[in-house]
GROMACS .gro file of N, CA and C in nm:
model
  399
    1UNK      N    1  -2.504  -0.570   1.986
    1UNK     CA    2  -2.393  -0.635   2.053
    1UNK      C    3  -2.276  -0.660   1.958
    2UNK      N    4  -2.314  -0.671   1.833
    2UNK     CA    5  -2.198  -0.712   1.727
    2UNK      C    6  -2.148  -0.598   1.648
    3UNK      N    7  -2.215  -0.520   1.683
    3UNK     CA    8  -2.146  -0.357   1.603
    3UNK      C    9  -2.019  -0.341   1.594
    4UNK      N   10  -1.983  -0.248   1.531
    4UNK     CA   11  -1.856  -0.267   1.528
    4UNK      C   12  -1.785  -0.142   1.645
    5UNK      N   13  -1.873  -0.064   1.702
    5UNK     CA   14  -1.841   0.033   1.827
    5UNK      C   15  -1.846  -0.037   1.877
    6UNK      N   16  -1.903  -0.152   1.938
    6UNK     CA   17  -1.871  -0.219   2.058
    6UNK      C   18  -1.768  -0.336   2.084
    7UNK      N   19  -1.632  -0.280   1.939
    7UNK     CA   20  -1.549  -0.374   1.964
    7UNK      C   21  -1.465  -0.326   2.039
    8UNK      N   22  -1.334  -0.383   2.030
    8UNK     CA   23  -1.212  -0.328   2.114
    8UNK      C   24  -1.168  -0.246   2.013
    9UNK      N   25  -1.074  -0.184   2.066
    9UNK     CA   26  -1.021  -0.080   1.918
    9UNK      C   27  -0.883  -0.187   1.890
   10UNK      N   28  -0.858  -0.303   1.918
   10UNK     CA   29  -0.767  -0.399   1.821
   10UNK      C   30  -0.851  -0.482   1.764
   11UNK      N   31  -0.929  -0.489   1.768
   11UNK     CA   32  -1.046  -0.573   1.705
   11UNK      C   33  -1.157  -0.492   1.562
   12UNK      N   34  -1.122  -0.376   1.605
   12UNK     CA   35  -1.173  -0.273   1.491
   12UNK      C   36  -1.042  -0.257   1.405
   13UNK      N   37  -0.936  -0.223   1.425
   13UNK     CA   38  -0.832  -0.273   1.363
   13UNK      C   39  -0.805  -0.388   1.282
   14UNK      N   40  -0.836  -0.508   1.335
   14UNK     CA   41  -0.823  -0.584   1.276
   14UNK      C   42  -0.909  -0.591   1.147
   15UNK      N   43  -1.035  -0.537   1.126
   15UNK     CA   44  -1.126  -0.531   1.081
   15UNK      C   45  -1.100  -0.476   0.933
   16UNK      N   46  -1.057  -0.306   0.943
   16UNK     CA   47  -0.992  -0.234   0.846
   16UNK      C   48  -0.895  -0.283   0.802
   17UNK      N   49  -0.795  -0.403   0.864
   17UNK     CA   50  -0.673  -0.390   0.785
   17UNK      C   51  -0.755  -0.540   0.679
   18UNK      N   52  -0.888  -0.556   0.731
   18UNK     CA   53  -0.939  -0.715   0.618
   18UNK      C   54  -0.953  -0.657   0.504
   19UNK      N   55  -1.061  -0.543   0.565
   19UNK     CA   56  -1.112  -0.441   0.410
   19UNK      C   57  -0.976  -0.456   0.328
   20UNK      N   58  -0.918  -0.371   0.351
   20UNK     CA   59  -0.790  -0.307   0.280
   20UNK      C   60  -0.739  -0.456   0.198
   21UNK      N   61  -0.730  -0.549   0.274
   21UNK     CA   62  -0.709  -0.690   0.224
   21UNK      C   63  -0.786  -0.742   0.107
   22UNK      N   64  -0.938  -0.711   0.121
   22UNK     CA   65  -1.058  -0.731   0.025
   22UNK      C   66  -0.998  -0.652  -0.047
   23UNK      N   67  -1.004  -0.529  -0.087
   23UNK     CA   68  -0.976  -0.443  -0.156
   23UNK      C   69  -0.850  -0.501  -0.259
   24UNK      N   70  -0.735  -0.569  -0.191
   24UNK     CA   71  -0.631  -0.569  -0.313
   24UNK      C   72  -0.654  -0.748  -0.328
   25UNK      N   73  -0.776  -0.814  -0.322
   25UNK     CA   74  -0.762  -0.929  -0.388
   25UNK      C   75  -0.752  -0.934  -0.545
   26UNK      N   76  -0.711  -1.076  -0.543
   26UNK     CA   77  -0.660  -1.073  -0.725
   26UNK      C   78  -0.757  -1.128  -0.763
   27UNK      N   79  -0.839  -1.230  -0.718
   27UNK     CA   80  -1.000  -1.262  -0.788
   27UNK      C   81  -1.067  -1.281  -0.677
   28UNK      N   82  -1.213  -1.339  -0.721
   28UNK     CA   83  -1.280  -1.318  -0.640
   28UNK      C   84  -1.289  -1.429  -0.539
   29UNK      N   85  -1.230  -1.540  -0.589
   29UNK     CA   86  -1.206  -1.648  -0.501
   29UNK      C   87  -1.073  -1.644  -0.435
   30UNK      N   88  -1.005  -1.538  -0.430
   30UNK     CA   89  -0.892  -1.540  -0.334
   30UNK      C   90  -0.875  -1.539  -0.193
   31UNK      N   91  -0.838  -1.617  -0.159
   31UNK     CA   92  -0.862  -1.635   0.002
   31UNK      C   93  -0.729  -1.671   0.106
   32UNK      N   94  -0.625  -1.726   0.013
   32UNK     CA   95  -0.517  -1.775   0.106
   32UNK      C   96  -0.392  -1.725   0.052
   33UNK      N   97  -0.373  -1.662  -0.105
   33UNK     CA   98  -0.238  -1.591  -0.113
   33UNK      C   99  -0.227  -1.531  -0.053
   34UNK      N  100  -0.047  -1.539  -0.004
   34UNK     CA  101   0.025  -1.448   0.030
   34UNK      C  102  -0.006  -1.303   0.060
   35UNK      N  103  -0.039  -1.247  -0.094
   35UNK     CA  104  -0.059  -1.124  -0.074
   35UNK      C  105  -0.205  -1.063  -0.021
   36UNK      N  106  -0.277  -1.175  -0.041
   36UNK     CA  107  -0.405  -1.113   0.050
   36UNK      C  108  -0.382  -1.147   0.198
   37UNK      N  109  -0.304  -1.235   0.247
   37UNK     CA  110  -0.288  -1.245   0.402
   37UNK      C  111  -0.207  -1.194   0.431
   38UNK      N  112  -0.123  -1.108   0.367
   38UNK     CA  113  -0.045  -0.990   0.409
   38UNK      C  114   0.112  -1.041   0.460
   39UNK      N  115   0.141  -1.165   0.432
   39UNK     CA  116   0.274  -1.180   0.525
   39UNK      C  117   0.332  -1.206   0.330
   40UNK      N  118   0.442  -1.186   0.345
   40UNK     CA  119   0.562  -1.198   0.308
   40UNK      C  120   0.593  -1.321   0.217
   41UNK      N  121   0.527  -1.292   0.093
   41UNK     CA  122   0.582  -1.470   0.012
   41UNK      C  123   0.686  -1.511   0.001
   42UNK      N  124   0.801  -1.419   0.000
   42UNK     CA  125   0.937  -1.447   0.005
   42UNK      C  126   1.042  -1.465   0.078
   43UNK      N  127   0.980  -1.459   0.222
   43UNK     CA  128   1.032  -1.511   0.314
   43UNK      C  129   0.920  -1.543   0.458
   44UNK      N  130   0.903  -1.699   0.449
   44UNK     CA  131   0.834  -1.737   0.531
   44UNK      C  132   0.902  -1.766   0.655
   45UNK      N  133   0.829  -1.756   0.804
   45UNK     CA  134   0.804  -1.768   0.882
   45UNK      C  135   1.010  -1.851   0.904
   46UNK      N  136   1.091  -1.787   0.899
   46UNK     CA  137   1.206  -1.886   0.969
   46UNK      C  138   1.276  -1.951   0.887
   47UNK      N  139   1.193  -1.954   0.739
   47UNK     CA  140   1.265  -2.083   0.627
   47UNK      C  141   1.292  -1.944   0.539
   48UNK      N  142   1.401  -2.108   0.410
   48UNK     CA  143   1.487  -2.027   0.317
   48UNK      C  144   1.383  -1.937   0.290
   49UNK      N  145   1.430  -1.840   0.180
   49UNK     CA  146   1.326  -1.747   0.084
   49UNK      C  147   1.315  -1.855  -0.041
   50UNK      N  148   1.176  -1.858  -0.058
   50UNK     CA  149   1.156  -1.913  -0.214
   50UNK      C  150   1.138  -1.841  -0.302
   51UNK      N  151   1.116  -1.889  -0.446
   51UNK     CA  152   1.136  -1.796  -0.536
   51UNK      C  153   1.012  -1.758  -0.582
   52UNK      N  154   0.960  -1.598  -0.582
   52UNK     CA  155   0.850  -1.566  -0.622
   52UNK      C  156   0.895  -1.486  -0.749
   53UNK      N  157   0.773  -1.433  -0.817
   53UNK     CA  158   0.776  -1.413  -0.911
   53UNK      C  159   0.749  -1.233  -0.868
   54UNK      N  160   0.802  -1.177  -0.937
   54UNK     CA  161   0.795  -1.037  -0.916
   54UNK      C  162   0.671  -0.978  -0.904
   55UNK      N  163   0.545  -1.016  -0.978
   55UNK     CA  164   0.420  -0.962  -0.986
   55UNK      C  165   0.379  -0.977  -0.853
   56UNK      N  166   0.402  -1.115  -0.756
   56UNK     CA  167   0.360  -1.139  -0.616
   56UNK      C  168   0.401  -1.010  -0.543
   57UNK      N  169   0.594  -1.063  -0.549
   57UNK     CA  170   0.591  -0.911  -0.467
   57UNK      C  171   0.561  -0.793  -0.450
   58UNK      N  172   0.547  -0.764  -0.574
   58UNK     CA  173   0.481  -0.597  -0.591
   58UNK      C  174   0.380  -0.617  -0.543
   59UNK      N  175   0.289  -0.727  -0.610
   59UNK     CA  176   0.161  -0.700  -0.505
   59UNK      C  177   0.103  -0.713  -0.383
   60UNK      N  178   0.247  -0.753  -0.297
   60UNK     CA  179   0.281  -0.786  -0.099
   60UNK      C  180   0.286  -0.660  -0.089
   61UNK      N  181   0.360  -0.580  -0.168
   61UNK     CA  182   0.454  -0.418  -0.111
   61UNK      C  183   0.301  -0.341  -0.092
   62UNK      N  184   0.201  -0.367  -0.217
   62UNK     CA  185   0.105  -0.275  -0.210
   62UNK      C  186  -0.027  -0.300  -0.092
   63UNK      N  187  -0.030  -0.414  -0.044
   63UNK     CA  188  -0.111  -0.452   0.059
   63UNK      C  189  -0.083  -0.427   0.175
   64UNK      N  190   0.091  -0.465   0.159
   64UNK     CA  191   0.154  -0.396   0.332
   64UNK      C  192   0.155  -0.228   0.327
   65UNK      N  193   0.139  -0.193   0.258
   65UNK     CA  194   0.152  -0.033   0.256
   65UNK      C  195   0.040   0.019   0.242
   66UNK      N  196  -0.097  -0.038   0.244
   66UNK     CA  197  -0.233  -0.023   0.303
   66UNK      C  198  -0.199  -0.057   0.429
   67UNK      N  199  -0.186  -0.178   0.527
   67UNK     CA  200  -0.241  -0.226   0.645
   67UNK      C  201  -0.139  -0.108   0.716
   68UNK      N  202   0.037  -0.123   0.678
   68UNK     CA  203   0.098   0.017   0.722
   68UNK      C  204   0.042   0.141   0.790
   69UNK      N  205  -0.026   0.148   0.657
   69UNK     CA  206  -0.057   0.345   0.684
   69UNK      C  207  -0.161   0.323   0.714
   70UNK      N  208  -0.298   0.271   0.725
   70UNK     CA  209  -0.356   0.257   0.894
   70UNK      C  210  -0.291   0.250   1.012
   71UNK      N  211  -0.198   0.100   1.026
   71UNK     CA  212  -0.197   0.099   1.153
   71UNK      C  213  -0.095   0.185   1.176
   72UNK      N  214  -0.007   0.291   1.089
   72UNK     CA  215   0.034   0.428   1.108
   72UNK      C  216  -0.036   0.511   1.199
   73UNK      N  217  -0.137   0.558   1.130
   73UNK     CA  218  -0.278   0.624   1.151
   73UNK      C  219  -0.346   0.580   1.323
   74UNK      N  220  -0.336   0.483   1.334
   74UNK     CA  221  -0.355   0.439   1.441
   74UNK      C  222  -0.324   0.468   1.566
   75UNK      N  223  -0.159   0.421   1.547
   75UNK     CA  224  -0.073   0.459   1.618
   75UNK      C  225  -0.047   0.613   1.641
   76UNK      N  226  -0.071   0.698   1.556
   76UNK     CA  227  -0.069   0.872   1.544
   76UNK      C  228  -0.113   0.899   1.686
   77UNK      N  229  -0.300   0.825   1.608
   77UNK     CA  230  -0.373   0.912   1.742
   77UNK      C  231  -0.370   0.830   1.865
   78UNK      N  232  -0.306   0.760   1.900
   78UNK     CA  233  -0.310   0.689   2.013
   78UNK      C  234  -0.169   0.754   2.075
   79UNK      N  235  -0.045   0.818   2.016
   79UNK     CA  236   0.048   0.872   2.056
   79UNK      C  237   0.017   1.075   2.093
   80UNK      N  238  -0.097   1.104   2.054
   80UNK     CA  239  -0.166   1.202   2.085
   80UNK      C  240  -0.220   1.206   2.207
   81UNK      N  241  -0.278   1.075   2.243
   81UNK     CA  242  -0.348   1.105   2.331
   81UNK      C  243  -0.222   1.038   2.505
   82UNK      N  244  -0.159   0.972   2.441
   82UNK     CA  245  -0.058   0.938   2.539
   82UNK      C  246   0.102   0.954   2.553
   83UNK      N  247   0.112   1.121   2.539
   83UNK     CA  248   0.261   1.181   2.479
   83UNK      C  249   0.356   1.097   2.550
   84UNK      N  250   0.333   1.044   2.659
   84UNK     CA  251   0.450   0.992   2.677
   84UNK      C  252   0.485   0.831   2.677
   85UNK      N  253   0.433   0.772   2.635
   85UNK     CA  254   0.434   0.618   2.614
   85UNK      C  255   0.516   0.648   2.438
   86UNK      N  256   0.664   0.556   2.515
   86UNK     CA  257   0.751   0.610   2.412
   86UNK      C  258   0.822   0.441   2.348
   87UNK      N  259   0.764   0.351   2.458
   87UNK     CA  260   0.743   0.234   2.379
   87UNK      C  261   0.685   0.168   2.253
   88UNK      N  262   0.558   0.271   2.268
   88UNK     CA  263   0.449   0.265   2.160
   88UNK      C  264   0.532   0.357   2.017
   89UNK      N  265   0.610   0.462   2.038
   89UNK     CA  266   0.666   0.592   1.961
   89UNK      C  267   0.785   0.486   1.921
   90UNK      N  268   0.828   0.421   1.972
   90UNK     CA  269   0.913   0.341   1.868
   90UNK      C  270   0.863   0.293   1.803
   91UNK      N  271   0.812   0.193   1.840
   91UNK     CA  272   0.702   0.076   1.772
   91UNK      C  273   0.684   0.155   1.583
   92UNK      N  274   0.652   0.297   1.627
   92UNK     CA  275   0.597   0.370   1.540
   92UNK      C  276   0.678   0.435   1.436
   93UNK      N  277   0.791   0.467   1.493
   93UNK     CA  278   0.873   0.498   1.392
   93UNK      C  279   0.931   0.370   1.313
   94UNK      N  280   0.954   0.245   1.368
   94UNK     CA  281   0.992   0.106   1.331
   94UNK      C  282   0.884   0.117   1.179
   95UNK      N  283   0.767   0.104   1.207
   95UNK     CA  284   0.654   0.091   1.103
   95UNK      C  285   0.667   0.194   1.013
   96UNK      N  286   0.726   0.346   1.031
   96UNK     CA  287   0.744   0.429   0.905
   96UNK      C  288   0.864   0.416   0.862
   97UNK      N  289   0.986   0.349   0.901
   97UNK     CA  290   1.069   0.333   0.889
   97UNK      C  291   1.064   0.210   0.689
   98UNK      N  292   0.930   0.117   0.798
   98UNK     CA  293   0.949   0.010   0.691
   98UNK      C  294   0.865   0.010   0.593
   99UNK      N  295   0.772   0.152   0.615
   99UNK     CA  296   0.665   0.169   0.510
   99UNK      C  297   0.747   0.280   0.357
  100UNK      N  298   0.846   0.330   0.464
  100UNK     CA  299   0.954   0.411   0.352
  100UNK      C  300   1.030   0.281   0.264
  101UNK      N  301   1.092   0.194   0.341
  101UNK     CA  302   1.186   0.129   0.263
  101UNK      C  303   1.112   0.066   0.157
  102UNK      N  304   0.955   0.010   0.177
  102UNK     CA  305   0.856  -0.022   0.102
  102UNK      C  306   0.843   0.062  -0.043
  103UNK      N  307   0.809   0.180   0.038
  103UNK     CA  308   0.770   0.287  -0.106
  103UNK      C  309   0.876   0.274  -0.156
  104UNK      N  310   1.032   0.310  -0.132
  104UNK     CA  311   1.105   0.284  -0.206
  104UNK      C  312   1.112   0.174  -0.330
  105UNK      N  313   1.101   0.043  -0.279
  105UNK     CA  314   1.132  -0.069  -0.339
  105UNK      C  315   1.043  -0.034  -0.452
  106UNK      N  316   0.890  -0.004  -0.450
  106UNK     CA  317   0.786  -0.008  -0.543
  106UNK      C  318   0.862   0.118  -0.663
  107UNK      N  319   0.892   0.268  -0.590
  107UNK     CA  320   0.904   0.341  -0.684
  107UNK      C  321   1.063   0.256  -0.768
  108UNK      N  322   1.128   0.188  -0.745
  108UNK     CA  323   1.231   0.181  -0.862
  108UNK      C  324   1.211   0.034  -0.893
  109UNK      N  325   1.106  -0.081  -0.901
  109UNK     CA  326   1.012  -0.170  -0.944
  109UNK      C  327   0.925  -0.147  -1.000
  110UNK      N  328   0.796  -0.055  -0.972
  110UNK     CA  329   0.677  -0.038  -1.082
  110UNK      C  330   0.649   0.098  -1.054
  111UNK      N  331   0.689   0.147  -1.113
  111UNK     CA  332   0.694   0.369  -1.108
  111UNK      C  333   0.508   0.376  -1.137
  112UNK      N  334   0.415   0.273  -1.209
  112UNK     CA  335   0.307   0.276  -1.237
  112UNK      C  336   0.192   0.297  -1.102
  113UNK      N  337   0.275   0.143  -1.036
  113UNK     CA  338   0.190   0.149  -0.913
  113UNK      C  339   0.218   0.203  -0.786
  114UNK      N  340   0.334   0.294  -0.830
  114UNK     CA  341   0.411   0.345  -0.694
  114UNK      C  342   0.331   0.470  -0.734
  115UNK      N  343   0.271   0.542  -0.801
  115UNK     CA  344   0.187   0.650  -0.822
  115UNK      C  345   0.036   0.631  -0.806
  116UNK      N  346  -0.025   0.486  -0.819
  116UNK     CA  347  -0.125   0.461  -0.771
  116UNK      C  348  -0.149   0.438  -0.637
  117UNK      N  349  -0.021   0.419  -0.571
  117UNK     CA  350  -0.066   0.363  -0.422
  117UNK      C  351  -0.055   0.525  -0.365
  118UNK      N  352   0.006   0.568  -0.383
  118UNK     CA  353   0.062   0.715  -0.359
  118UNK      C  354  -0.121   0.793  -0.354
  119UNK      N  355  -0.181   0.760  -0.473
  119UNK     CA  356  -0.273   0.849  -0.527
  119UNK      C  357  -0.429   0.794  -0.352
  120UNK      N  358  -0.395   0.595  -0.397
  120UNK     CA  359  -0.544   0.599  -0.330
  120UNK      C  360  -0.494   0.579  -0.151
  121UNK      N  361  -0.396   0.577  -0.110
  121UNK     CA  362  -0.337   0.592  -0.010
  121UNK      C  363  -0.314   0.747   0.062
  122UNK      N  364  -0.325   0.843  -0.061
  122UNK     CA  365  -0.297   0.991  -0.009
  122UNK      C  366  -0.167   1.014   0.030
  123UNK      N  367  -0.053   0.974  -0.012
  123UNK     CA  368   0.020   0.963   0.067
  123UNK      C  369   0.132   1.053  -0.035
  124UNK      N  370   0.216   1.174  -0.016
  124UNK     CA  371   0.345   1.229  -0.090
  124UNK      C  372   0.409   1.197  -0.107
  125UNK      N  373   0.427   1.260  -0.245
  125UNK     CA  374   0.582   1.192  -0.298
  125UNK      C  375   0.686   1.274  -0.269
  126UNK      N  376   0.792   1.200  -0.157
  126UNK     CA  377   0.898   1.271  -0.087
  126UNK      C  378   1.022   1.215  -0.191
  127UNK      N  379   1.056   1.186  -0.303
  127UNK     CA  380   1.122   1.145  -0.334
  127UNK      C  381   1.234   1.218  -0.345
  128UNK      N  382   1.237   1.379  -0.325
  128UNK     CA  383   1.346   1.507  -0.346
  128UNK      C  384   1.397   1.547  -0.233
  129UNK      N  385   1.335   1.511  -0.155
  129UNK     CA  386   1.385   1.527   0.002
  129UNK      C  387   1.537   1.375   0.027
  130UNK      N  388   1.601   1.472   0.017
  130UNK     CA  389   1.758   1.386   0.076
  130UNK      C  390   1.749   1.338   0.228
  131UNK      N  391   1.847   1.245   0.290
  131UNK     CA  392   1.836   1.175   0.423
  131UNK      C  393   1.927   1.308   0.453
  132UNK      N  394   1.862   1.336   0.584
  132UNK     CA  395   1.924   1.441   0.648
  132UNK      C  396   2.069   1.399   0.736
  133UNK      N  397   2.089   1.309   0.698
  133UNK     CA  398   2.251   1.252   0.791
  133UNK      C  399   2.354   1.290   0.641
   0.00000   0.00000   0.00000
């Protein structure tokens, strides 16, 4: 009954984007930073931005750009199977939209870990490709 096939597929979702979460904790007792709950240390919920320290953010960019490129991935095959739900096809380009501006920020911030996320993410380096406008 508790398997994980017999969840919903937003509920299996939710699931992978924890892993991915486990995966970039900073110790082992981490449980409530920022960057393991995935939102945004530098600008909370409506209030000013406070001041973080650069190591945080880099390490927000690299957690959102795991949960990203799943729920990328996600969204792919769910736009496969329903070509024309074009509500969802925004939604989707919105999310690669902000997973680019992401990679950006990392490659001219930490060129180190912008090649590691690249590497365990699978993901190319388009950096020679110009905006086609």
């Amino acid at each position: 009954y508790t398997a994980i096939e017999n969840k919903s597929r937003a509920e299996q979702g939710n699931i992978a984007i924890d892993e991915f979460r486990q995966a970039f904790k900073r110790h082992e007792a981490d449980t409530g930073s920022s960057a393991v709950q995935g939102k945004s240390p530098y600008r909370p919920s409506g209030r000013r931005p406070r001041a973080v320290s650069d190591q945080t953010r880099d390490h927000y960019a690299t957690v959102s750009l795991a949960a990203l490129s799943y729920k990328i991935s996600m969204m792919t095959e769910h736009l496969q199977e329903h070509r024309k739900d074009n509500h969802s096809r925004r939604g989707l380009m919105s999310m690669l939209v902000r997973r680019q501006k992401l990679l950006k920020y990392m490659r001219r911030k930490e060129p180190d870990n912008y090649q590691m996320v690249l590497k365990s993410l699978s993901l190319k380096d388009r950096t020679f490709v110009g905006n086609k406008y």
